[in-house]
CSV table of C-alpha atoms and ligand atoms in Angstrom, one decimal:
chain,number,residue,atom,x,y,z
P,98,MET,CA,-1.6,-20.9,2.7
P,99,ASP,CA,2.1,-21.6,3.1
P,100,ALA,CA,4.8,-23.9,1.8
P,101,ASN,CA,3.6,-26.8,3.9
P,102,ASP,CA,0.1,-26.7,2.4
P,103,MET,CA,1.5,-27.1,-1.0
P,104,GLY,CA,3.3,-30.4,-0.5
P,105,ASN,CA,5.2,-31.5,-3.6
P,106,ALA,CA,3.3,-29.0,-5.8
P,107,LEU,CA,6.0,-26.4,-4.7
P,108,GLU,CA,9.3,-26.6,-6.5
P,109,LYS,CA,11.0,-23.9,-4.6
P,110,VAL,CA,10.6,-20.6,-2.8
P,111,LEU,CA,12.0,-17.9,-5.1
P,112,ILE,CA,11.3,-14.8,-3.0
P,113,SER,CA,10.5,-15.2,0.7
P,114,GLU,CA,7.8,-13.4,2.6
P,115,GLU,CA,10.5,-11.5,4.5
P,116,GLU,CA,12.3,-10.5,1.3
P,117,LEU,CA,9.0,-9.2,-0.2
P,118,ASP,CA,8.3,-7.3,3.0
P,119,GLN,CA,11.7,-5.7,3.1
P,120,ARG,CA,11.7,-4.7,-0.6
P,121,LEU,CA,8.2,-3.2,-0.4
P,122,SER,CA,9.3,-1.1,2.6
P,123,GLU,CA,12.2,0.2,0.5
P,124,LEU,CA,10.0,1.0,-2.5
P,125,ALA,CA,7.4,2.7,-0.2
P,126,ALA,CA,10.1,4.9,1.2
P,127,GLN,CA,11.2,5.8,-2.3
P,128,ILE,CA,7.6,6.7,-3.2
P,129,ASP,CA,7.4,8.9,-0.1
P,130,ARG,CA,10.5,10.7,-1.2
P,131,ASP,CA,9.4,10.9,-4.9
P,132,TYR,CA,6.0,12.3,-4.0
P,133,PRO,CA,6.6,14.6,-1.1
P,134,GLU,CA,3.4,16.5,-1.5
P,135,GLY,CA,0.3,16.7,-3.7
P,136,ASP,CA,-2.1,14.2,-5.1
P,137,LEU,CA,-1.3,10.5,-5.6
P,138,LEU,CA,-3.6,7.8,-7.0
P,139,LEU,CA,-2.6,4.2,-6.7
P,140,VAL,CA,-4.1,2.0,-9.4
P,141,GLY,CA,-4.0,-1.7,-8.6
P,142,VAL,CA,-4.4,-4.1,-11.6
P,143,LEU,CA,-6.7,-6.9,-10.6
P,144,LYS,CA,-6.3,-9.6,-9.7
P,145,GLY,CA,-2.6,-10.2,-9.3
P,146,ALA,CA,-1.8,-6.9,-7.8
P,147,ALA,CA,-4.1,-7.2,-4.8
P,148,PRO,CA,-1.6,-8.4,-2.2
P,149,ALA,CA,1.1,-5.9,-3.3
P,150,MET,CA,-1.4,-3.0,-3.3
P,151,VAL,CA,-2.5,-3.8,0.2
P,152,ASP,CA,1.0,-4.4,1.6
P,153,LEU,CA,2.7,-1.5,-0.2
P,154,SER,CA,0.0,1.1,0.6
P,155,ARG,CA,0.3,0.3,4.3
P,156,LYS,CA,4.0,1.2,4.2
P,157,ILE,CA,3.4,4.6,2.5
P,158,HIS,CA,3.4,7.5,4.9
P,159,ARG,CA,1.6,10.1,2.9
P,160,PRO,CA,-2.0,10.4,1.7
P,161,VAL,CA,-3.0,8.2,-1.2
P,162,GLU,CA,-6.2,7.3,-3.0
P,163,MET,CA,-6.6,3.7,-4.2
P,164,ASP,CA,-8.5,2.5,-7.2
P,165,TRP,CA,-8.6,-0.7,-9.2
P,166,MET,CA,-8.7,-1.8,-12.8
P,167,ALA,CA,-9.1,-5.3,-14.3
P,168,VAL,CA,-7.8,-5.9,-17.8
P,169,SER,CA,-7.4,-8.9,-20.0
P,170,SER,CA,-5.2,-9.5,-23.0
P,171,TYR,CA,-6.8,-10.7,-26.2
P,172,GLY,CA,-5.1,-13.6,-27.8
P,173,ALA,CA,-4.7,-17.3,-27.3
P,174,GLY,CA,-2.5,-19.1,-24.8
P,175,THR,CA,-0.5,-17.5,-22.0
P,176,LYS,CA,1.3,-14.9,-24.1
P,177,SER,CA,-0.1,-11.4,-24.2
P,178,SER,CA,-1.0,-10.1,-27.6
P,179,GLY,CA,-0.7,-6.4,-26.7
P,180,VAL,CA,-4.4,-5.8,-27.3
P,181,VAL,CA,-6.0,-5.2,-24.0
P,182,ARG,CA,-9.7,-5.2,-23.0
P,183,ILE,CA,-10.9,-3.4,-19.9
P,184,LEU,CA,-13.0,-5.7,-17.7
P,185,LYS,CA,-13.4,-3.2,-14.9
P,186,ASP,CA,-12.6,0.4,-15.3
P,187,LEU,CA,-11.4,2.9,-12.7
P,188,ASP,CA,-14.0,4.7,-10.6
P,189,ALA,CA,-11.8,7.8,-10.5
P,190,ASP,CA,-11.2,10.3,-13.3
P,191,VAL,CA,-7.4,10.4,-13.8
P,192,HIS,CA,-7.4,13.7,-15.6
P,193,GLY,CA,-4.7,16.0,-14.2
P,194,ARG,CA,-3.7,13.4,-11.5
P,195,ASN,CA,-0.5,11.7,-10.5
P,196,VAL,CA,-1.0,8.0,-11.0
P,197,LEU,CA,1.1,5.1,-9.8
P,198,ILE,CA,0.1,1.7,-11.4
P,199,VAL,CA,0.8,-1.2,-9.0
P,200,GLU,CA,1.3,-4.6,-10.7
P,201,ASP,CA,2.5,-8.0,-9.6
P,202,ILE,CA,4.5,-8.8,-12.7
P,203,ILE,CA,5.8,-7.5,-16.0
P,204,ASP,CA,6.1,-10.4,-18.3
P,205,SER,CA,6.0,-9.4,-21.9
P,206,GLY,CA,5.4,-5.8,-20.8
P,207,LEU,CA,2.5,-5.4,-23.2
P,208,THR,CA,-0.2,-4.9,-20.6
P,209,LEU,CA,1.6,-2.1,-18.8
P,210,HIS,CA,2.7,-0.5,-22.1
P,211,TRP,CA,-1.0,-0.3,-23.1
P,212,LEU,CA,-2.2,0.8,-19.7
P,213,ARG,CA,0.3,3.6,-19.3
P,214,GLU,CA,-0.7,5.0,-22.7
P,215,ASN,CA,-4.4,4.5,-21.9
P,216,LEU,CA,-4.1,6.6,-18.7
P,217,LEU,CA,-2.0,9.3,-20.3
P,218,ASN,CA,-4.6,9.5,-23.1
P,219,ARG,CA,-7.2,10.2,-20.4
P,220,GLY,CA,-5.2,13.2,-19.4
P,221,ALA,CA,-3.3,11.9,-16.4
P,222,LYS,CA,-0.6,14.4,-15.3
P,223,SER,CA,1.9,11.6,-14.7
P,224,VAL,CA,1.8,7.8,-14.8
P,225,SER,CA,4.5,5.8,-13.0
P,226,ILE,CA,4.7,2.0,-12.7
P,227,LEU,CA,5.6,-0.3,-9.8
P,228,ALA,CA,6.0,-4.0,-10.5
P,229,VAL,CA,6.9,-6.4,-7.8
P,230,LEU,CA,8.4,-8.8,-10.3
P,231,ARG,CA,9.9,-8.3,-13.8
P,232,LYS,CA,10.8,-11.0,-16.2
P,233,PRO,CA,13.6,-10.7,-18.8
P,234,ASP,CA,11.2,-10.4,-21.8
P,235,ALA,CA,10.0,-7.0,-20.4
P,236,ALA,CA,13.1,-5.4,-21.9
P,237,LYS,CA,11.8,-6.1,-25.4
P,238,VAL,CA,8.9,-3.7,-25.0
P,239,ALA,CA,9.5,-0.1,-23.9
P,240,VAL,CA,8.1,-0.3,-20.4
P,241,ASP,CA,10.2,1.7,-18.0
P,242,ALA,CA,9.0,0.7,-14.6
P,243,ASN,CA,9.9,3.3,-12.0
P,244,TYR,CA,9.9,0.8,-9.1
P,245,VAL,CA,10.8,-2.8,-9.5
P,246,GLY,CA,10.9,-5.3,-6.7
P,247,PHE,CA,12.9,-8.1,-8.2
P,248,ASP,CA,14.2,-9.2,-11.6
P,249,ILE,CA,13.4,-12.9,-11.9
P,250,PRO,CA,14.3,-15.6,-14.4
P,251,ASN,CA,11.8,-16.7,-17.0
P,252,GLU,CA,10.1,-19.4,-14.8
P,253,PHE,CA,6.5,-20.3,-14.0
P,254,VAL,CA,6.0,-18.3,-10.8
P,255,ILE,CA,3.1,-18.4,-8.4
P,256,GLY,CA,2.1,-16.8,-5.1
P,257,TYR,CA,1.8,-13.2,-3.9
P,258,GLY,CA,-1.0,-12.6,-6.3
P,259,LEU,CA,0.2,-14.8,-9.1
P,260,ASP,CA,-2.0,-17.8,-9.9
P,261,PHE,CA,-2.0,-21.1,-11.6
P,262,ALA,CA,-5.6,-21.9,-12.7
P,263,GLU,CA,-6.7,-19.2,-10.2
P,264,ASP,CA,-5.0,-21.0,-7.2
P,265,TYR,CA,-2.0,-20.1,-5.2
P,266,ARG,CA,-2.6,-16.3,-5.3
P,267,HIS,CA,-2.8,-16.4,-1.5
P,268,LEU,CA,0.7,-17.7,-0.9
P,269,PRO,CA,2.7,-15.1,1.1
P,270,PHE,CA,5.9,-15.8,-1.0
P,271,VAL,CA,6.8,-16.1,-4.7
P,272,GLY,CA,7.6,-19.7,-5.7
P,273,THR,CA,7.9,-21.9,-8.7
P,274,LEU,CA,5.4,-24.7,-9.3
P,275,ALA,CA,6.6,-28.3,-9.7
P,276,ARG,CA,6.4,-29.3,-13.3
P,277,HIS,CA,4.1,-32.3,-12.7
P,278,VAL,CA,1.4,-29.9,-11.5
P,279,TYR,CA,1.1,-27.8,-14.7
P,280,GLU,CA,1.9,-30.7,-17.0
P,281,VAL,CA,-1.0,-32.7,-15.6
P,282,GLU,CA,-3.5,-29.9,-15.0
P,283,GLY,CA,-2.4,-27.6,-17.8
P,284,GLU,CA,-3.1,-28.0,-21.5
A,309,PRP,C1,-0.8,-10.8,-15.4
A,309,PRP,C2,-0.2,-9.7,-14.6
A,309,PRP,C3,-0.1,-8.5,-15.6
A,309,PRP,C4,0.1,-9.2,-16.9
A,309,PRP,C5,1.5,-9.2,-17.2
A,309,PRP,O1,-2.2,-10.6,-15.3
A,309,PRP,O2,-0.9,-9.4,-13.5
A,309,PRP,O3,-1.3,-7.8,-15.6
A,309,PRP,O4,-0.3,-10.6,-16.8
A,309,PRP,O5,1.8,-9.8,-18.5
A,309,PRP,P1,2.4,-9.0,-19.7
A,309,PRP,O6,3.6,-8.2,-19.2
A,309,PRP,O7,2.9,-10.1,-20.6
A,309,PRP,O8,1.4,-8.2,-20.4
A,309,PRP,P2,-3.2,-11.7,-15.8
A,309,PRP,O9,-3.7,-11.4,-17.2
A,309,PRP,O10,-2.6,-13.1,-15.7
A,309,PRP,O11,-4.4,-11.5,-14.8
A,309,PRP,P3,-4.5,-11.7,-13.2
A,309,PRP,O12,-3.7,-10.6,-12.6
A,309,PRP,O13,-6.0,-11.6,-13.0
A,309,PRP,O14,-4.0,-13.1,-12.9
């Protein structure tokens, strides 16, 4: 899917495919430098992190293992409550391992705050965080992401893993949705 397929549902491209590619290359190079040797387990958080996990991992030039978790926040509406339910757990045992969580976005920061604590409680040796996007509210919760692609404004973003009603995850760029789409289909 690309911008042409969206017609007037797309308000604007916020981060282009080329910008994402370039930034992920930089972050992958940083990861190569930060983990020169030893074990590294990438944990992708479904579903949003799927494109980033695939693209990032192919730019990393050292061995990595990949695993996936799916989590869901309890609570009504679009705001995270901070209480997280595991929908799909890791196959791997993280005890004693270096873990790098890969996420598409930090919004309130509550999901990643919970996830990092959860993996540390399982005995992970280290837990780092990569987020492609970070919204301003993330600063309110103590989530120190080690690798951040882009700081973005507090807008309704879609694409590159991010959905609206499960659509648009397969856009190769990050964009904003035209207001008429979510005002009609939302609520
Ligand atoms: C999104 C995103 C993060 C979380 C961020 O996932 O992928 O996991 O919300 O929000 P927070 O910082 O406010 O906690 P979502 O629950 O929408 O699931 P999805 O990835 O399957 O779309």
